[in-house]
Short mmCIF file of C-alpha atoms in Angstrom, two decimals:
data_model
loop_
_atom_site.label_atom_id
_atom_site.label_comp_id
_atom_site.label_asym_id
_atom_site.label_seq_id
_atom_site.Cartn_x
_atom_site.Cartn_y
_atom_site.Cartn_z
CA MET A 163 46.21 -15.70 53.41
CA ARG A 164 48.46 -18.53 54.00
CA LEU A 165 50.83 -18.23 50.83
CA PRO A 166 51.71 -21.38 49.30
CA LYS A 167 54.54 -23.45 50.60
CA ILE A 168 56.12 -23.15 47.90
CA LEU A 169 55.61 -18.87 48.32
CA GLN A 170 56.50 -19.75 52.33
CA PRO A 171 60.25 -18.23 53.57
CA GLU A 172 62.41 -21.03 53.95
CA LYS A 173 63.12 -21.49 57.93
CA ARG A 174 66.56 -22.76 57.60
CA PRO A 175 67.92 -20.51 54.13
CA HIS A 176 70.38 -21.64 51.68
CA LYS A 177 73.21 -19.10 53.30
CA GLY A 178 76.28 -18.06 49.92
CA LEU A 179 76.54 -19.83 46.94
CA LEU A 180 74.53 -22.72 45.97
CA PRO A 181 76.63 -26.08 44.53
CA ILE A 182 76.09 -25.02 40.99
CA GLU A 183 77.44 -21.47 41.46
CA ILE A 184 80.32 -22.39 43.25
CA ALA A 185 80.29 -25.44 40.16
CA VAL A 186 80.32 -22.47 37.30
CA LEU A 187 82.75 -19.49 39.18
CA ALA A 188 85.37 -23.10 39.21
CA TYR A 189 84.41 -23.23 35.33
CA LEU A 190 84.75 -19.84 35.03
CA VAL A 191 87.94 -19.21 36.85
CA PHE A 192 89.02 -21.77 34.92
CA THR A 193 88.34 -20.90 31.80
CA LEU A 194 89.75 -16.96 31.96
CA VAL A 195 93.24 -18.91 33.37
CA VAL A 196 93.09 -20.97 29.45
CA MET A 197 92.23 -17.70 28.12
CA PHE A 198 95.39 -16.07 29.30
CA PHE A 199 98.02 -19.04 27.45
CA MET A 200 95.29 -18.25 24.77
CA ARG A 201 95.26 -14.47 24.82
CA GLY A 202 96.91 -14.15 21.83
CA GLU A 203 94.82 -17.19 19.57
CA LEU A 204 91.39 -16.56 20.54
CA HIS A 205 89.00 -14.07 18.05
CA ASN A 206 86.92 -12.62 21.14
CA PRO A 207 88.10 -12.29 23.91
CA VAL A 208 86.42 -9.18 25.08
CA GLY A 209 83.24 -10.81 24.51
CA MET A 210 84.41 -14.13 25.83
CA LEU A 211 85.36 -11.82 28.92
CA LEU A 212 82.04 -10.04 28.91
CA PHE A 213 79.84 -12.86 29.43
CA ARG A 214 81.63 -14.02 32.14
CA LEU A 215 80.70 -11.23 33.61
CA ARG A 216 77.34 -10.97 32.70
CA VAL A 217 76.95 -14.46 34.49
CA VAL A 218 78.69 -13.12 37.39
CA ALA A 219 75.84 -10.06 37.44
CA VAL A 220 73.33 -12.72 37.04
CA MET A 221 74.56 -14.44 40.30
CA ALA A 222 74.50 -11.48 42.08
CA VAL A 223 70.54 -10.23 41.38
CA MET A 224 69.71 -14.30 42.27
CA TRP A 225 71.83 -14.64 45.51
CA GLY A 226 70.20 -10.62 46.53
CA LEU A 227 66.33 -11.56 45.13
CA TYR A 228 67.17 -15.18 47.39
CA ARG A 229 68.57 -12.67 50.19
CA LEU A 230 65.68 -10.93 49.86
CA VAL A 231 62.75 -13.37 49.56
CA PRO A 232 64.54 -16.80 50.81
CA CYS A 233 61.36 -18.85 48.81
CA PRO A 234 61.88 -21.89 47.33
CA LEU A 235 59.71 -20.21 44.42
CA VAL A 236 63.45 -18.07 44.37
CA MET A 237 66.11 -20.75 44.29
CA LEU A 238 64.33 -22.76 41.69
CA ILE A 239 64.38 -19.47 39.79
CA ARG A 240 67.80 -19.02 41.34
CA VAL A 241 69.39 -22.66 40.19
CA LEU A 242 67.25 -22.76 37.25
CA ALA A 243 69.17 -19.23 35.66
CA GLN A 244 72.69 -20.80 35.75
CA ILE A 245 71.44 -23.66 33.24
CA VAL A 246 69.84 -21.27 31.49
CA LEU A 247 73.51 -19.97 30.85
CA LEU A 248 74.27 -23.09 30.21
CA GLY A 249 73.47 -22.06 26.47
CA ASP A 250 75.60 -19.33 25.96
CA TRP A 251 78.49 -21.26 27.41
CA TYR A 252 78.30 -24.08 24.62
CA PRO A 253 78.85 -21.23 22.23
CA ASP A 254 81.98 -20.62 24.42
CA THR A 255 83.95 -23.68 23.61
CA TYR A 256 83.76 -22.55 20.52
CA GLU A 257 85.97 -19.59 20.30
CA PHE A 258 89.06 -22.01 22.29
CA ASN A 259 88.49 -24.98 20.34
CA ARG A 260 88.90 -23.46 16.47
CA CYS A 261 92.72 -22.25 17.63
CA PHE A 262 93.24 -26.19 17.20
CA LEU A 263 94.11 -28.05 14.67
CA ASN A 264 91.19 -29.77 13.67
CA LEU A 265 90.68 -33.97 14.51
CA ASP A 266 87.50 -34.52 13.04
CA HIS A 267 90.44 -36.69 10.44
CA VAL A 268 91.07 -38.63 12.96
CA PHE A 269 87.59 -39.00 14.04
CA CYS A 270 85.92 -40.32 10.28
CA GLY A 271 89.35 -42.34 9.49
CA LEU A 272 88.10 -44.40 13.47
CA GLU A 273 84.24 -44.27 12.74
CA GLN A 274 85.51 -46.13 8.74
CA THR A 275 87.91 -48.87 11.14
CA VAL A 276 84.92 -49.72 12.73
CA PHE A 277 82.16 -49.74 11.29
CA SER A 278 83.17 -50.63 7.43
CA CYS A 279 81.57 -46.92 6.54
CA GLN A 280 80.21 -43.95 7.75
CA PRO A 281 76.76 -44.17 9.46
CA SER A 282 75.83 -41.16 10.11
CA LEU A 283 75.74 -41.47 6.09
CA TRP A 284 74.38 -44.94 5.78
CA PHE A 285 71.63 -43.81 8.20
CA SER A 286 69.74 -41.63 6.82
CA ARG A 287 70.34 -42.96 3.50
CA VAL A 288 68.17 -46.38 4.23
CA MET A 289 65.97 -44.46 6.77
CA PRO A 290 63.92 -41.72 4.87
CA TRP A 291 60.66 -42.50 6.32
CA ARG A 292 58.57 -39.53 7.28
CA VAL A 293 57.89 -41.52 9.93
CA VAL A 294 61.18 -41.84 10.86
CA SER A 295 63.29 -38.82 10.68
CA GLU A 296 59.62 -37.47 12.53
CA LEU A 297 59.96 -39.76 15.55
CA LEU A 298 64.41 -39.10 15.46
CA ASP A 299 63.99 -35.26 15.47
CA LEU A 300 61.37 -35.52 18.21
CA GLY A 301 63.97 -37.45 19.95
CA TYR A 302 66.53 -34.75 19.21
CA VAL A 303 64.46 -31.70 20.40
CA SER A 304 63.43 -33.66 23.48
CA TYR A 305 67.38 -33.33 24.73
CA TYR A 306 65.63 -29.10 26.67
CA PRO A 307 63.15 -29.93 27.82
CA ILE A 308 64.33 -34.15 29.69
CA PHE A 309 67.02 -31.94 31.28
CA PHE A 310 64.83 -28.64 32.59
CA PHE A 311 62.54 -31.69 33.73
CA THR A 312 64.66 -33.30 35.56
CA VAL A 313 65.77 -30.82 37.91
CA ILE A 314 61.98 -29.17 38.60
CA PHE A 315 61.16 -32.65 38.91
CA TYR A 316 63.01 -33.15 42.13
CA PHE A 317 62.40 -29.72 42.54
CA LEU A 318 58.26 -30.83 43.30
CA TYR A 319 58.41 -34.05 44.33
CA ARG A 320 62.28 -34.84 45.87
CA ARG A 321 63.11 -31.24 47.20
CA PRO A 322 65.41 -32.38 49.76
CA LEU A 323 67.36 -34.21 46.85
CA PHE A 324 67.42 -30.73 44.06
CA GLN A 325 70.36 -28.73 44.99
CA ARG A 326 72.04 -31.96 44.75
CA ALA A 327 70.51 -33.47 41.28
CA ALA A 328 70.97 -29.73 40.12
CA PHE A 329 74.47 -30.17 41.18
CA VAL A 330 74.87 -33.10 39.04
CA VAL A 331 73.09 -32.61 35.56
CA LEU A 332 75.01 -28.95 35.43
CA SER A 333 78.76 -29.32 36.77
CA SER A 334 78.26 -33.24 33.50
CA PHE A 335 77.44 -29.89 30.99
CA LEU A 336 80.29 -28.32 32.54
CA LEU A 337 82.51 -30.82 32.89
CA LEU A 338 82.07 -32.17 29.69
CA TYR A 339 82.41 -28.27 27.94
CA VAL A 340 86.01 -28.57 29.10
CA VAL A 341 86.78 -31.40 26.87
CA PHE A 342 85.01 -29.06 23.70
CA ILE A 343 87.04 -27.18 24.57
CA PHE A 344 90.55 -28.76 24.17
CA LEU A 345 88.65 -32.07 21.76
CA PRO A 346 88.89 -30.06 18.24
CA VAL A 347 86.15 -32.97 16.44
CA ALA A 348 83.75 -30.05 14.90
CA GLY A 349 81.12 -33.78 13.00
CA PRO A 350 79.79 -34.82 10.39
CA THR A 351 77.41 -32.05 9.61
CA PHE A 352 79.56 -29.94 9.37
CA TYR A 353 83.26 -31.37 8.23
CA PHE A 354 80.91 -33.01 5.72
CA ARG A 355 80.04 -29.84 4.47
CA ALA A 356 83.11 -28.74 4.34
CA VAL A 357 85.23 -31.73 2.52
CA GLY A 358 82.30 -33.23 0.48
CA THR A 359 80.08 -36.28 1.03
CA ASP A 360 81.66 -37.37 -2.29
CA VAL A 361 85.58 -37.74 -0.78
CA ILE A 362 84.27 -38.65 2.46
CA GLU A 363 82.67 -41.90 0.36
CA GLN A 364 85.30 -42.37 -1.12
CA GLY A 365 86.74 -42.64 1.59
CA VAL A 366 89.25 -39.85 1.69
CA PHE A 367 89.69 -37.78 4.93
CA PRO A 368 91.51 -34.96 4.58
CA SER A 369 93.31 -33.45 6.90
CA LEU A 370 91.22 -29.42 7.67
CA GLY A 371 94.30 -27.88 9.83
CA THR A 372 93.07 -24.51 11.47
CA TYR A 373 89.66 -24.31 8.97
CA PHE A 374 87.09 -24.16 11.58
CA ALA A 375 89.35 -20.67 12.98
CA ALA A 376 87.80 -18.83 10.00
CA HIS A 377 84.48 -21.09 8.96
CA SER A 378 81.17 -23.01 9.72
CA ASP A 379 79.92 -20.47 13.18
CA LEU A 380 76.50 -20.47 11.44
CA SER A 381 74.47 -22.58 10.94
CA TYR A 382 74.39 -22.28 7.18
CA ASP A 383 78.23 -23.98 7.13
CA CYS A 384 76.69 -27.27 7.97
CA LEU A 385 74.79 -30.07 5.93
CA PRO A 386 70.53 -29.29 6.33
CA THR A 387 69.12 -32.10 8.70
CA PRO A 388 68.74 -35.16 6.55
CA GLY A 389 64.85 -36.88 6.89
CA TRP A 390 61.57 -35.09 6.21
CA GLN A 391 62.11 -31.78 5.92
CA ASP A 392 58.40 -30.96 6.21
CA GLY A 393 57.85 -32.00 9.17
CA LEU A 394 57.19 -29.74 12.41
CA MET A 395 60.25 -31.97 14.05
CA TRP A 396 62.66 -31.16 11.33
CA LYS A 397 62.33 -27.89 11.60
CA LEU A 398 62.42 -27.66 14.46
CA VAL A 399 65.93 -29.68 14.82
CA GLU A 400 67.21 -26.27 12.38
CA VAL A 401 66.26 -23.87 14.76
CA ALA A 402 68.04 -24.95 16.93
CA LYS A 403 70.76 -25.57 14.65
CA TRP A 404 70.33 -22.02 13.74
CA VAL A 405 70.35 -20.87 16.92
CA GLY A 406 73.43 -22.76 18.50
CA GLU A 407 74.60 -24.99 16.83
CA ARG A 408 78.78 -24.61 16.38
CA PRO A 409 81.72 -26.53 14.18
CA THR A 410 82.98 -28.10 18.20
CA ALA A 411 81.19 -30.62 21.31
CA ALA A 412 81.73 -33.46 19.11
CA PHE A 413 83.28 -36.12 21.04
CA PRO A 414 81.34 -37.48 23.59
CA SER A 415 78.36 -36.46 22.02
CA SER A 416 76.47 -34.07 25.62
CA HIS A 417 73.46 -34.85 24.46
CA ILE A 418 73.27 -39.07 25.00
CA GLY A 419 76.20 -37.75 27.95
CA VAL A 420 73.64 -34.98 29.95
CA THR A 421 70.77 -37.72 28.87
CA VAL A 422 72.02 -40.27 30.78
CA VAL A 423 73.35 -38.94 33.77
CA CYS A 424 68.86 -37.26 34.00
CA LEU A 425 67.63 -40.90 33.22
CA LEU A 426 70.11 -42.57 36.90
CA LEU A 427 68.84 -38.87 38.34
CA LEU A 428 65.10 -40.03 37.53
CA ARG A 429 65.76 -43.47 38.16
CA ARG A 430 67.32 -43.17 41.45
CA THR A 431 64.42 -41.72 42.45
CA GLY A 432 62.15 -44.08 42.59
CA ASN A 433 59.44 -43.30 40.28
CA ARG A 434 59.01 -46.45 37.88
CA ARG A 435 56.36 -44.74 35.83
CA VAL A 436 58.03 -40.90 35.33
CA PHE A 437 61.42 -42.99 33.74
CA LEU A 438 59.97 -44.93 31.76
CA THR A 439 58.14 -42.39 30.33
CA VAL A 440 61.30 -40.46 29.80
CA LEU A 441 63.28 -43.72 28.10
CA PRO A 442 62.06 -44.28 24.74
CA PHE A 443 62.88 -40.18 23.97
CA ALA A 444 66.20 -41.13 25.85
CA VAL A 445 66.75 -44.23 23.38
CA LEU A 446 64.81 -41.81 20.33
CA MET A 447 67.66 -39.33 21.04
CA PHE A 448 71.44 -41.90 21.29
CA PHE A 449 69.97 -43.12 17.11
CA ALA A 450 68.85 -39.71 16.18
CA THR A 451 72.27 -38.03 16.78
CA VAL A 452 73.64 -39.99 14.41
CA TYR A 453 70.60 -39.49 12.01
CA ILE A 454 71.08 -35.97 11.60
CA GLN A 455 74.93 -36.36 11.24
CA ALA A 456 75.74 -33.94 14.09
CA HIS A 457 77.80 -36.80 15.92
CA TYR A 458 79.34 -39.99 14.24
CA ALA A 459 78.45 -43.22 16.13
CA ILE A 460 81.48 -43.29 18.87
CA ASP A 461 80.66 -39.63 19.60
CA ALA A 462 77.07 -41.77 20.65
CA LEU A 463 79.44 -44.76 22.25
CA ALA A 464 80.74 -42.56 24.12
CA GLY A 465 78.77 -40.35 25.27
CA LEU A 466 76.89 -43.12 27.75
CA ALA A 467 80.11 -44.69 28.69
CA SER A 468 80.66 -40.69 29.36
CA GLY A 469 77.07 -39.55 31.03
CA THR A 470 77.31 -42.99 33.44
CA ILE A 471 81.02 -41.49 34.25
CA LEU A 472 80.15 -38.95 35.13
CA TYR A 473 77.23 -39.19 37.15
CA ILE A 474 78.69 -41.96 39.86
CA VAL A 475 81.95 -39.66 40.58
CA LEU A 476 78.93 -36.44 40.43
CA TRP A 477 76.51 -37.58 42.53
CA ARG A 478 79.69 -38.74 45.03
CA VAL A 479 81.33 -35.08 44.91
CA SER A 480 77.88 -33.78 45.11
CA ARG A 481 77.92 -35.16 48.79
CA CYS A 482 80.54 -33.08 49.77
CA PHE A 483 78.07 -29.17 50.22
CA ARG A 484 75.84 -28.23 52.44
CA TYR A 485 72.55 -27.90 51.12
#
């Protein structure tokens, strides 16, 4: 019986590391160098080293599996394995980030100057309605399916460009993580909880110094998500915060930045129906990041700009690799 195409051996198996694996190793080496120079300040260097060993081990196992069974399905698993590990690379940025002086007071002050208010406080109070809450929470939660869907869509329907698309998506994350390492902005949900929303409403934005070095590494140290607390989407947002949220990665918004990258990749496929299906979720996400107080409005705007730039630059860089 003939095997499905996805299980048939590839005529020209890829030799060596994939472009996304090269990107991950480059980021791993870069962060190891940073760890060396910050070795006296890091709180959990052993755990960080063990995690990097695990990443290399997963990469080696996936490479070995593909060598044994060089078929499209194993290639997809090999790519998705590195994307799944992004869920661990994200909180890893907090281990670096919390060693620096917090800058939320600067960004909060800039927000006040630009908008004459704090949109992350104003938005949810003006529109507390159930339907708005659930729609925006749906937009926020859709972040995770969007980037997985983009990569899998390319695998199923644009196979020759699959690895390039995966490289662009994953590298976008990693470059944003480099920013998060050195730019200690926790975002409204952590900063407002630490100083008190009453203080913020008075137009006072205290500096927290190294407060986050010892605080807010757990979800209960951030503000509860605004909106309809009995809603299914609200509960999913709370679960996502509990699982992996840390007081880091506020500027620019990686949710918006990576989503913009995915939208532009889907637009490149020429499939208008798919692009227009994902677009409403991306629009909801843009507003949701501010509504649920995960980001300042300037973070969201910076996410739009950074996502566009990352897509343009990384798509060109992706041409340099052999596929």
